[in-house]
Coordinates of C-alpha atoms in Angstrom, one line a residue:
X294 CA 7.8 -5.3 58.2
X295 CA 4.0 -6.4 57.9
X296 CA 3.5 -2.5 56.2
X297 CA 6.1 -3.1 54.2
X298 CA 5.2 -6.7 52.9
X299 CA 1.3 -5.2 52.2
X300 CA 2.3 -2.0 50.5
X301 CA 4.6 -4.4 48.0
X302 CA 1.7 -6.8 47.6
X303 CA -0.6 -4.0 46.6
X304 CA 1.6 -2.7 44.4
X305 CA 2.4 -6.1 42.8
X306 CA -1.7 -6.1 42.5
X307 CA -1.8 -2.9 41.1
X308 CA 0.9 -3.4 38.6
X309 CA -1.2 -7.0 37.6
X310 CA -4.4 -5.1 37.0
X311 CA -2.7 -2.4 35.0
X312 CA -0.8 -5.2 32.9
X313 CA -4.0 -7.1 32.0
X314 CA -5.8 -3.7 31.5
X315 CA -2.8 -2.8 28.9
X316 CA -3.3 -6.4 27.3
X317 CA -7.1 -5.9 27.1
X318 CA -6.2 -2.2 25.7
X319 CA -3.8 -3.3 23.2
X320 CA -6.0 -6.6 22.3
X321 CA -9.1 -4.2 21.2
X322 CA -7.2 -2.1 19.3
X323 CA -5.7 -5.2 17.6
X324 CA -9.0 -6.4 16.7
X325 CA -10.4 -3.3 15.9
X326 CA -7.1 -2.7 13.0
X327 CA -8.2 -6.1 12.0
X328 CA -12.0 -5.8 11.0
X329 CA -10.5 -3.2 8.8
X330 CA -8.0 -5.1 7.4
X331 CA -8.4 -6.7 3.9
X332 CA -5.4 -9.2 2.9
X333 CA -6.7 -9.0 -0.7
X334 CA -6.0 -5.3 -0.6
X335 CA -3.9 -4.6 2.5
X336 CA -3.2 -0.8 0.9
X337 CA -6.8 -0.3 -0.2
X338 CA -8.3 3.5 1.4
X339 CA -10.5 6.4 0.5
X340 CA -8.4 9.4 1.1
X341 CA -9.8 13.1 1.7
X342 CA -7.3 15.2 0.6
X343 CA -8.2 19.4 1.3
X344 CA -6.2 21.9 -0.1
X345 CA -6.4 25.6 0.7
X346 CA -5.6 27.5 -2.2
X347 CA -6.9 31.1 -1.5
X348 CA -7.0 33.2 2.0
X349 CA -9.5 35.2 2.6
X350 CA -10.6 38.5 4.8
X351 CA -12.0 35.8 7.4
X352 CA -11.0 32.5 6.8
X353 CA -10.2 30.7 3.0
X354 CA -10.9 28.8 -0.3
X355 CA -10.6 25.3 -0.1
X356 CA -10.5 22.0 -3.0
X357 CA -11.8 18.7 -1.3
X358 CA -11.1 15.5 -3.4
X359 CA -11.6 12.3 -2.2
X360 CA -9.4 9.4 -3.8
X361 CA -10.7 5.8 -3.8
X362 CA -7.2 3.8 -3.7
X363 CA -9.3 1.1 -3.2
X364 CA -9.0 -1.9 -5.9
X365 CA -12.2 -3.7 -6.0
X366 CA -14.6 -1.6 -3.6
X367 CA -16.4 0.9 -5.3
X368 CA -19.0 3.5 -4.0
X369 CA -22.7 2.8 -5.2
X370 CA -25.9 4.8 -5.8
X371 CA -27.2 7.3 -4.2
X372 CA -23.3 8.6 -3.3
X373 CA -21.0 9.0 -0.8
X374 CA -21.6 11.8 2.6
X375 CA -18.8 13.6 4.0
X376 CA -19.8 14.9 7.3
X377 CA -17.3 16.8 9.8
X378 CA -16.8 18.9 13.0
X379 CA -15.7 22.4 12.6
X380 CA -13.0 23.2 15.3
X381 CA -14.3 26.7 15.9
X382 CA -17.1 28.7 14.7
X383 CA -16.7 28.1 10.5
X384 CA -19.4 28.2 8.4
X385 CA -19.3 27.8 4.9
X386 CA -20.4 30.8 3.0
X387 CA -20.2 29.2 -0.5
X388 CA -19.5 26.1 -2.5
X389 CA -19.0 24.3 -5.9
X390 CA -19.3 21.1 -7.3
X391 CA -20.5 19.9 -4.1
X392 CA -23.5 20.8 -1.3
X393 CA -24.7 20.8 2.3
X394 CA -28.1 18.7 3.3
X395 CA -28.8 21.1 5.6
X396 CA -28.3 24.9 5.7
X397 CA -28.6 25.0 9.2
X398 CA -29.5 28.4 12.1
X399 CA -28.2 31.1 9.9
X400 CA -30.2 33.9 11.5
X401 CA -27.4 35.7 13.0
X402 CA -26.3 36.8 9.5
X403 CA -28.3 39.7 7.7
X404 CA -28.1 40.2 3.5
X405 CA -26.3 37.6 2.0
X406 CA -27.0 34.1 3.5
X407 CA -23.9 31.7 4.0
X408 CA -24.3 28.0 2.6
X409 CA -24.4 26.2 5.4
X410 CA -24.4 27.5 9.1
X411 CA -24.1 24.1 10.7
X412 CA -21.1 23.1 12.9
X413 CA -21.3 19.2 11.8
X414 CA -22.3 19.9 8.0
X415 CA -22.9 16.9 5.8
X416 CA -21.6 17.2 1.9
X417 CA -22.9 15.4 -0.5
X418 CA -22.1 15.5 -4.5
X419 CA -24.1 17.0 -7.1
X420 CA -25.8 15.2 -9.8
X421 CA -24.8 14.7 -13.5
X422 CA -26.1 17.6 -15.4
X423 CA -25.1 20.3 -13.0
X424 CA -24.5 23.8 -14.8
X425 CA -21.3 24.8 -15.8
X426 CA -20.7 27.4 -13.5
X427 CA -21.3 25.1 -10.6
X428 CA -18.9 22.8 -11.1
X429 CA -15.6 22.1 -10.6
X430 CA -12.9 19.3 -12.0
X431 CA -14.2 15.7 -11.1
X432 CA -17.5 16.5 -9.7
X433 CA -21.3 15.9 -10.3
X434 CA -21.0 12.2 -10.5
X435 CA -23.8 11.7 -8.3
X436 CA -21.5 10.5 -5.1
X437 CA -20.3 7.7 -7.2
X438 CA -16.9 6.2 -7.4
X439 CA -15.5 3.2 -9.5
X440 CA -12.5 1.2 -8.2
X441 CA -9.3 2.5 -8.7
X442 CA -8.6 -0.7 -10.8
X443 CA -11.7 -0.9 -12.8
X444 CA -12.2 2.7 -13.7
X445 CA -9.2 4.9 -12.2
X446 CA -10.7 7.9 -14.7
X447 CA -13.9 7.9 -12.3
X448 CA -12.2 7.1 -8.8
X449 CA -12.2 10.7 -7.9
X450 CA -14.3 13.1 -6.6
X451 CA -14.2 17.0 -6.3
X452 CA -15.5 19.8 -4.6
X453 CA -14.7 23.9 -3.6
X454 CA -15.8 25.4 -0.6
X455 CA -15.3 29.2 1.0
X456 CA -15.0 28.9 4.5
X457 CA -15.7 31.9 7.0
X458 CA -14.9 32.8 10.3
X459 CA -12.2 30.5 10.4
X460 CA -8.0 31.2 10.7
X461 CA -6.6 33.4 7.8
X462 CA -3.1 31.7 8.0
X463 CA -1.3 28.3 8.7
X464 CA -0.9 29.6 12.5
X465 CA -4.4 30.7 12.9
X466 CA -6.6 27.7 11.0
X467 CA -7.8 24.7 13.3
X468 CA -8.5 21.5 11.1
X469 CA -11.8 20.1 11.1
X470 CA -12.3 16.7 13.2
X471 CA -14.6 13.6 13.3
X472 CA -14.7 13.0 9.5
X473 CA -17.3 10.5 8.9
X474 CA -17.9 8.7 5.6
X475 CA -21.0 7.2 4.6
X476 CA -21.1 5.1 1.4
X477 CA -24.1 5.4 1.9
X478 CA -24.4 3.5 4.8
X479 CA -22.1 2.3 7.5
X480 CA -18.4 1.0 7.0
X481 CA -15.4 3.5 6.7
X482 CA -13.8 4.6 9.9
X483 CA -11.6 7.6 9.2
X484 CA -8.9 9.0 11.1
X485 CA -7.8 12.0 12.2
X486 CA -6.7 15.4 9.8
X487 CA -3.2 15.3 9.3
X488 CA -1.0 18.0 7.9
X489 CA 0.9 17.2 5.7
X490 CA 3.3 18.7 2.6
X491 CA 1.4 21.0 0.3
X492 CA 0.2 19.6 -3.3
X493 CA 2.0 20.6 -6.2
X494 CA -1.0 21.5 -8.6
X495 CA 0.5 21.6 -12.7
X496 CA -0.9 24.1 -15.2
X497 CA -3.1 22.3 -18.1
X498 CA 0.2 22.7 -20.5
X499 CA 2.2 21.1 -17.9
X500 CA 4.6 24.3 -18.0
X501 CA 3.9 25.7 -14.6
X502 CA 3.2 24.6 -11.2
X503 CA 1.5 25.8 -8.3
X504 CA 1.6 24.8 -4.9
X505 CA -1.5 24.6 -2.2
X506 CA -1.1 27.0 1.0
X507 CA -2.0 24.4 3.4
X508 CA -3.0 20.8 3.1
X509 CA -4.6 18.1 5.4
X510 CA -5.3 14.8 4.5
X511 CA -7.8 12.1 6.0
X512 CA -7.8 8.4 5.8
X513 CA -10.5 6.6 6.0
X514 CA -10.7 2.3 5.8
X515 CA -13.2 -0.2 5.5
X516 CA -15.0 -3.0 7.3
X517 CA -17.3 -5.3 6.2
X518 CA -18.3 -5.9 10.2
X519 CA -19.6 -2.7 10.2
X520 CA -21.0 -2.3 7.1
X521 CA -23.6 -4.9 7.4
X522 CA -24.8 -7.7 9.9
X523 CA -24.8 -10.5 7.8
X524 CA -22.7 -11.0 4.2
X525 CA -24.5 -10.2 1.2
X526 CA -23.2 -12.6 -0.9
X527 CA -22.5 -16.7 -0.7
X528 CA -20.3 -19.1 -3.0
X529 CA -21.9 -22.5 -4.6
X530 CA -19.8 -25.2 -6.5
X531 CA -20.2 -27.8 -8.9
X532 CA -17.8 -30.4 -11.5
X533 CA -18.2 -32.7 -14.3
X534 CA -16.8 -35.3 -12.7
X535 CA -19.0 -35.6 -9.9
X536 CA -22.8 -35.3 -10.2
X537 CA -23.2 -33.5 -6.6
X538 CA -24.1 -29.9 -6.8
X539 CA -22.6 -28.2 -3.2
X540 CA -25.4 -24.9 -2.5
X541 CA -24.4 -22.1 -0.6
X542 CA -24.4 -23.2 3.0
X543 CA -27.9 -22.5 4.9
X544 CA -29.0 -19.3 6.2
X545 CA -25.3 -17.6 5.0
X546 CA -26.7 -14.7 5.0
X547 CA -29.6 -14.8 7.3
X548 CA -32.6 -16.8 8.1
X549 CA -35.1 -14.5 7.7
X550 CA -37.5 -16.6 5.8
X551 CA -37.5 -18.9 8.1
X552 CA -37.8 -16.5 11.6
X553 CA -40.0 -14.0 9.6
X554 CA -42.8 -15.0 7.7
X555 CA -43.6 -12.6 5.0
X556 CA -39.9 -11.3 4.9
X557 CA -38.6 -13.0 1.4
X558 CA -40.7 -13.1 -1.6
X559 CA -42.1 -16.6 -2.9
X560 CA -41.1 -16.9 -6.7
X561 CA -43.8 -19.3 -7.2
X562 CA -46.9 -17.0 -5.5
X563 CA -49.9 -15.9 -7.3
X564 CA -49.4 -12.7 -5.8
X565 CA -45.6 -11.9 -6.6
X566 CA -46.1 -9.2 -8.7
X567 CA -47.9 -7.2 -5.8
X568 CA -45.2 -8.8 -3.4
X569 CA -42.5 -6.8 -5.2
X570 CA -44.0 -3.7 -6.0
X571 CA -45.0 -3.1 -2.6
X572 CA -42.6 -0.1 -1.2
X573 CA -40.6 -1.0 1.5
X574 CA -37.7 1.2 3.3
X575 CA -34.4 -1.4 3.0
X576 CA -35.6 -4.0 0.2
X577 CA -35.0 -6.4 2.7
X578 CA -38.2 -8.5 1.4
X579 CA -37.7 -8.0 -1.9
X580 CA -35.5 -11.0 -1.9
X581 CA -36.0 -14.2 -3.4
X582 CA -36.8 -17.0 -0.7
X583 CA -33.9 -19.2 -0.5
X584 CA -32.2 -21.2 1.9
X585 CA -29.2 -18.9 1.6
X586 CA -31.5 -15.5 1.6
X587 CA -28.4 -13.7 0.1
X588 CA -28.9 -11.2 -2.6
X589 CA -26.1 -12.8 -4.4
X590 CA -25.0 -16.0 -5.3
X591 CA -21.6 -16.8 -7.2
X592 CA -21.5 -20.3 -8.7
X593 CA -18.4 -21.9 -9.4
X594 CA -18.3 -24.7 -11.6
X595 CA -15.6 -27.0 -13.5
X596 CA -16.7 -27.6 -16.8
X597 CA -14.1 -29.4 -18.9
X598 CA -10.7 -30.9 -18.8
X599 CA -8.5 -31.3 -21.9
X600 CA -4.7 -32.4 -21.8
X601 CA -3.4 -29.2 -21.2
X602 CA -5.7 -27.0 -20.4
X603 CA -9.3 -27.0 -18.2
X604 CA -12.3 -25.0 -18.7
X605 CA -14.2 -23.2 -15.8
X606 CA -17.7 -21.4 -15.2
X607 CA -18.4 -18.7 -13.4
X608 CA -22.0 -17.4 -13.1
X609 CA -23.3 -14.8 -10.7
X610 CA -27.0 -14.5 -10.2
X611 CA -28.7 -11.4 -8.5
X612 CA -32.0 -12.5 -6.1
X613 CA -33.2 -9.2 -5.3
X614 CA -35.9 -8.4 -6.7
X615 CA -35.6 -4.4 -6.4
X616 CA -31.8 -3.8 -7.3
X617 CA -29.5 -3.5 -10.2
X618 CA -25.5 -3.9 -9.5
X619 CA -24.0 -1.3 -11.6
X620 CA -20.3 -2.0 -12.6
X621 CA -20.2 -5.0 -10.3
X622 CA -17.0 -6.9 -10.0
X623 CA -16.0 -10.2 -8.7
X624 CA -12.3 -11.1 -7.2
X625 CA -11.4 -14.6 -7.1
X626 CA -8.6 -16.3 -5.4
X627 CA -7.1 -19.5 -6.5
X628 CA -3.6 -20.8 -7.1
X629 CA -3.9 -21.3 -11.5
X630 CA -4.7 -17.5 -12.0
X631 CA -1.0 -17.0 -13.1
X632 CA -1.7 -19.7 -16.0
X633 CA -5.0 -18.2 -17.1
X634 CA -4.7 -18.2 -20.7
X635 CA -8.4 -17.0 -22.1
X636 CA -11.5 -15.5 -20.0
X637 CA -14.8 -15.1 -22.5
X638 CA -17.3 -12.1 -21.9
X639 CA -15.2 -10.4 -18.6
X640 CA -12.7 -8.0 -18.0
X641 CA -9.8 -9.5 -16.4
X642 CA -7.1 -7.6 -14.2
X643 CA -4.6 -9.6 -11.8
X644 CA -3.9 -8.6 -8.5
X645 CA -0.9 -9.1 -6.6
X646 CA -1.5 -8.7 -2.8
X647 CA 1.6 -10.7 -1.6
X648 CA 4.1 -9.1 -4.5
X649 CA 5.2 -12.5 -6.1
X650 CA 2.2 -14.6 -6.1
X651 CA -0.2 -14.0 -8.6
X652 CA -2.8 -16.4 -7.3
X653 CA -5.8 -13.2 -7.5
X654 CA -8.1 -11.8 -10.3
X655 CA -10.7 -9.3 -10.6
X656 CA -12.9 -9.6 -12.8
X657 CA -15.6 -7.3 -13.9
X658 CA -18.1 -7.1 -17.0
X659 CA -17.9 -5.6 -20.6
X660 CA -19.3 -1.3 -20.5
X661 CA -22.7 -2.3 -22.4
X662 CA -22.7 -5.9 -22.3
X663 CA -23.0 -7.1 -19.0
X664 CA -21.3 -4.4 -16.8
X665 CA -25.0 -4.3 -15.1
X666 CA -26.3 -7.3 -13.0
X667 CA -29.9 -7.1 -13.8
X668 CA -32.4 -7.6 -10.7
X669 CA -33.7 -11.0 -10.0
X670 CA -35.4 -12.7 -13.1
X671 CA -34.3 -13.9 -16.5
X672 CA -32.0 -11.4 -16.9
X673 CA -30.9 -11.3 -12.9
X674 CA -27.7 -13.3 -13.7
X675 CA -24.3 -12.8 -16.2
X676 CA -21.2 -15.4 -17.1
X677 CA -18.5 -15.8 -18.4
X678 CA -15.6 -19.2 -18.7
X679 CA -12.2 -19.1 -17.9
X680 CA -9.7 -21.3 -19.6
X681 CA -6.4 -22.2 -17.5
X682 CA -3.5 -24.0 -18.3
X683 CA -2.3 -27.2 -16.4
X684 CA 0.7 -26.5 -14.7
X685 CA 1.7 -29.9 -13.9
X686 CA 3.7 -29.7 -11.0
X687 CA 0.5 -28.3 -9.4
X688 CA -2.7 -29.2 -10.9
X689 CA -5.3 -31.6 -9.9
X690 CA -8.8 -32.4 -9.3
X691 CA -8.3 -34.1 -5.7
X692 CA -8.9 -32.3 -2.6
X693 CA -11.2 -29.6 -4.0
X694 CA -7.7 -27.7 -5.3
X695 CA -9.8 -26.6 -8.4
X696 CA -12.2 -24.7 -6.6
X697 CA -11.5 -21.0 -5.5
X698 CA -10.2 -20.6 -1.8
X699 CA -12.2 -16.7 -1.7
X700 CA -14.6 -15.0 -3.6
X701 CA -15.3 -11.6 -3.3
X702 CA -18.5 -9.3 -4.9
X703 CA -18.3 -5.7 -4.5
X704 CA -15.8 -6.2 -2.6
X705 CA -17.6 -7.7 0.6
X706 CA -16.1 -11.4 1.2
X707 CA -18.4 -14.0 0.2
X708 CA -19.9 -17.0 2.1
X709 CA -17.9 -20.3 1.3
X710 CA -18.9 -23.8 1.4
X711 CA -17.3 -26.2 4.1
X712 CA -14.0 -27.7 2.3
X713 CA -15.6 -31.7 3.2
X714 CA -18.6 -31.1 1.5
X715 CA -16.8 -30.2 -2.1
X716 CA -17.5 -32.9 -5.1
X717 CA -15.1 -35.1 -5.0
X718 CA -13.4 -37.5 -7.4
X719 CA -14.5 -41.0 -8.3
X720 CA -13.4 -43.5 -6.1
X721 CA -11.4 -45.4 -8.6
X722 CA -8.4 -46.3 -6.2
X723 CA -10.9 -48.2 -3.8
X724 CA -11.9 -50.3 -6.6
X725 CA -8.4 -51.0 -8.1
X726 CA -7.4 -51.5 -4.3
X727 CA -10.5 -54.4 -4.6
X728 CA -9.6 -55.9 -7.8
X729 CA -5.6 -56.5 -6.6
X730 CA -6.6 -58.1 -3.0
X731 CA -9.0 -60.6 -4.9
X732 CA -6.1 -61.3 -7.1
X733 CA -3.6 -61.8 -4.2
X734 CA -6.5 -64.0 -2.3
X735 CA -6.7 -66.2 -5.4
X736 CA -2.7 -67.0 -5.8
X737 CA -2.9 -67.8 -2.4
X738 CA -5.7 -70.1 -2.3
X739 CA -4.0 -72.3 -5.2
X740 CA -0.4 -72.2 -3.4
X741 CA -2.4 -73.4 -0.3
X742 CA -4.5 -76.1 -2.3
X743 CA -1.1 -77.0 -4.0
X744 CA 1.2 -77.7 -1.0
X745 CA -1.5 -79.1 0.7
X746 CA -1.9 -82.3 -1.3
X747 CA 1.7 -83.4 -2.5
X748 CA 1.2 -87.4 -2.6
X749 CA -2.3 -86.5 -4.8
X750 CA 0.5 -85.3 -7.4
X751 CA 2.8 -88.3 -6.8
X752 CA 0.0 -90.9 -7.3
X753 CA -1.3 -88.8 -10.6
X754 CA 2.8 -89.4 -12.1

């Protein structure tokens, strides 16, 4: 009986332990989907889609194209890097419109020398300017990518390789593994190669088809945790109505200038010029010495209101002294974006996470204008005003509702203020509160002064 009673209460044990390791198991995987998770843009990817469209005597021809289905997050200067495991011995013997870092131990091969020999090859995208016969359809772009909403004519990337010593049929080929994308640094976690039904390819007169012999694709999501530290970016506000400007809260982005001396630059030092030409590796103290120390501030301010209509703007300043944001775009969300009735100087696309609430723009600048955020000086900053109309089941100034509940740049989530430190109206209702209890406080005191004397009045009749 005693056996029995301890082999149930270890197994009870055992079965407790393995319950709160599947809890802990299920919890991190939870949390790891969730880093990558963007409610702005719950669909947004980059997607590596290879096609074999030619076997060979060893192995085959393949077209790699990587799709940014993202909305608002683009890829920046100096490019995207694709980097793999080959399943088996591959090597690839040529390519276009694309190319290896490294060409890795080729020694075993005599006369003609394959491309790259390594077993964990990194790609990379050729440069604008590339020779004809090197290229293939949408590449040499320099590894960069627009935003499928800002520029869906550039959100694609392209390049052919000839692989060798690999499988010469759907049976024999083993897909590649670990696909990792840098952008250029950090942030994409991409999943496994999935097979998946051919692509239909259609002839330049759209008269014929063709159809790939094999195809794989690979999905790969963002996160801003592992992308950086600390954000890059913070959110300021400001009214007419109230004379209190709210900064970016303190150190959103670090405090380096306050733990590291000599880490921010000092706009108003003798010496700036040397401080900013000086080379560093990450441009890290090339920024401006703030109490935010973010490259990027967005300010957010409320600059009129009419009878039907109020007027806002929205100016985002660069404080890095050593970069330029090329095609830069800003997403805003706030409750009046479906009654926005004139923007000045930006592009302006909605976006529609949540299907039926249009509460989210994008915004991005003019090509030539102001589609380049200059570095930090008087050029380091672009704006633009937004003009919305009241709807006035909704609208008011109380509470902060005018100001925006998220602000995205470049698609990392910005910094925001604390929602009790937001300007807030005049306190006219205290004062009308005032003026109708010294009213009230008068009538009574002559009631009281009245009833309190009766025979005075009888002696005055």
């Amino acid at each position: 009986m005693k056996m029995g009673l301890l082999s149930e209460t270890r197994g009870l044990a055992q079965h407790k332990e393995a319950s709160i390791f599947a809890v802990v198991l299920v919890f991190c995987l939870c949390f790891t989907s969730i880093d990558a998770y963007d409610a702005l843009d719950p669909n947004g990817n980059i997607t590596i889609k290879w096609d074999v469209i030619q076997w060979t005597a060893d192995g085959y021809v393949a077209v790699a194209t990587i799709f940014n289905f993202q909305k608002y997050r683009h890829i920046e200067q100096p490019g995207w890097k694709l980097s793999w495991t080959w399943a088996k011995k591959e090597v690839i013997w040529a390519m276009i419109g694309g190319q290896a870092t490294e060409q890795g131990d080729c020694s075993r091969f005599k006369g003609f020398i394959p491309h790259c020999c390594k077993r964990n090859p990194t790609i990379v995208d050729l440069l604008p300017g590339t020779p004809y016969n090197q290229q293939v359809a949408n590449c040499c772009k320099g590894g960069v990518l627009s935003s499928w909403v800002q520029d869906p004519a550039n959100s694609v990337s392209s390049f052919q390789l000839s692989v060798s010593q690999a499988g010469t049929s759907n049976k024999t080929v083993r897909l590649p593994k670990n696909f990792t994308l840098q952008t250029p640094g950090p942030g994409y976690t991409c999943g496994q190669a999935k097979i998946v039904k051919p692509t239909i390819f259609l002839s330049p007169d759209k008269r014929r088809s063709t159809q790939a012999l094999m195809t794989w694709n690979i999905t790969c999501t963002y996160s801003q945790f592992l992308a950086q530290k600390t954000p890059n970016c913070c959110v300021s506000l400001s009214s007419f109505y109230n004379d209190t400007i709210v900064n970016c809260p303190t150190c959103s982005c670090g405090c380096r200038s306050l733990t590291e001396p000599g880490s921010c630059v000092d706009p108003n030092s003798p010496h700036i010029a040397s401080a900013i030409s000086k080379s560093d590796t990450n441009n890290l103290t090339r920024l401006q010495c703030t109490n935010h120390m973010c490259p990027v501030r967005v300010h957010w301010h409320i600059k009129l209101n009419y009878k039907e209509y109020w007027r806002v703007k929205v100016t985002i300043t660069n404080f890095n002294y050593a970069r330029n944001y090329t095609q830069w775009n800003l997403v805003v969300q706030h409750p009046n974006f479906d009654d926005l009735t004139q923007i000045f100087s930006f592009n302006f696309e909605p976006l529609t996470p949540y299907d039926s609430i249009n509460d989210t723009a994008m915004l991005w600048g003019v090509k030539f204008y102001n589609d380049l955020l200059m570095q930090n000086g008087p050029s380091g900053n672009v704006q633009s005003e937004l003009l919305f109309r009241k709807d006035k089941a909704t609208f008011t100034f109380d509470k902060g509702w005018a100001f925006p509940r998220r602000v995205y740049f470049n698609g990392d989530n910005c910094v925001m203020p604390q929602p009790d430190t937001y300007p807030f109206l005049p306190n006219d209702g205290a004062r009308a509160a005032i003026s109708t209890l010294q009213v009230i406080a008068a009538i009574a005191t002559s009631l009281v002064i009245l009833f309190a004397h009766p025979l005075a009045r009888v002696h005055e009749l």
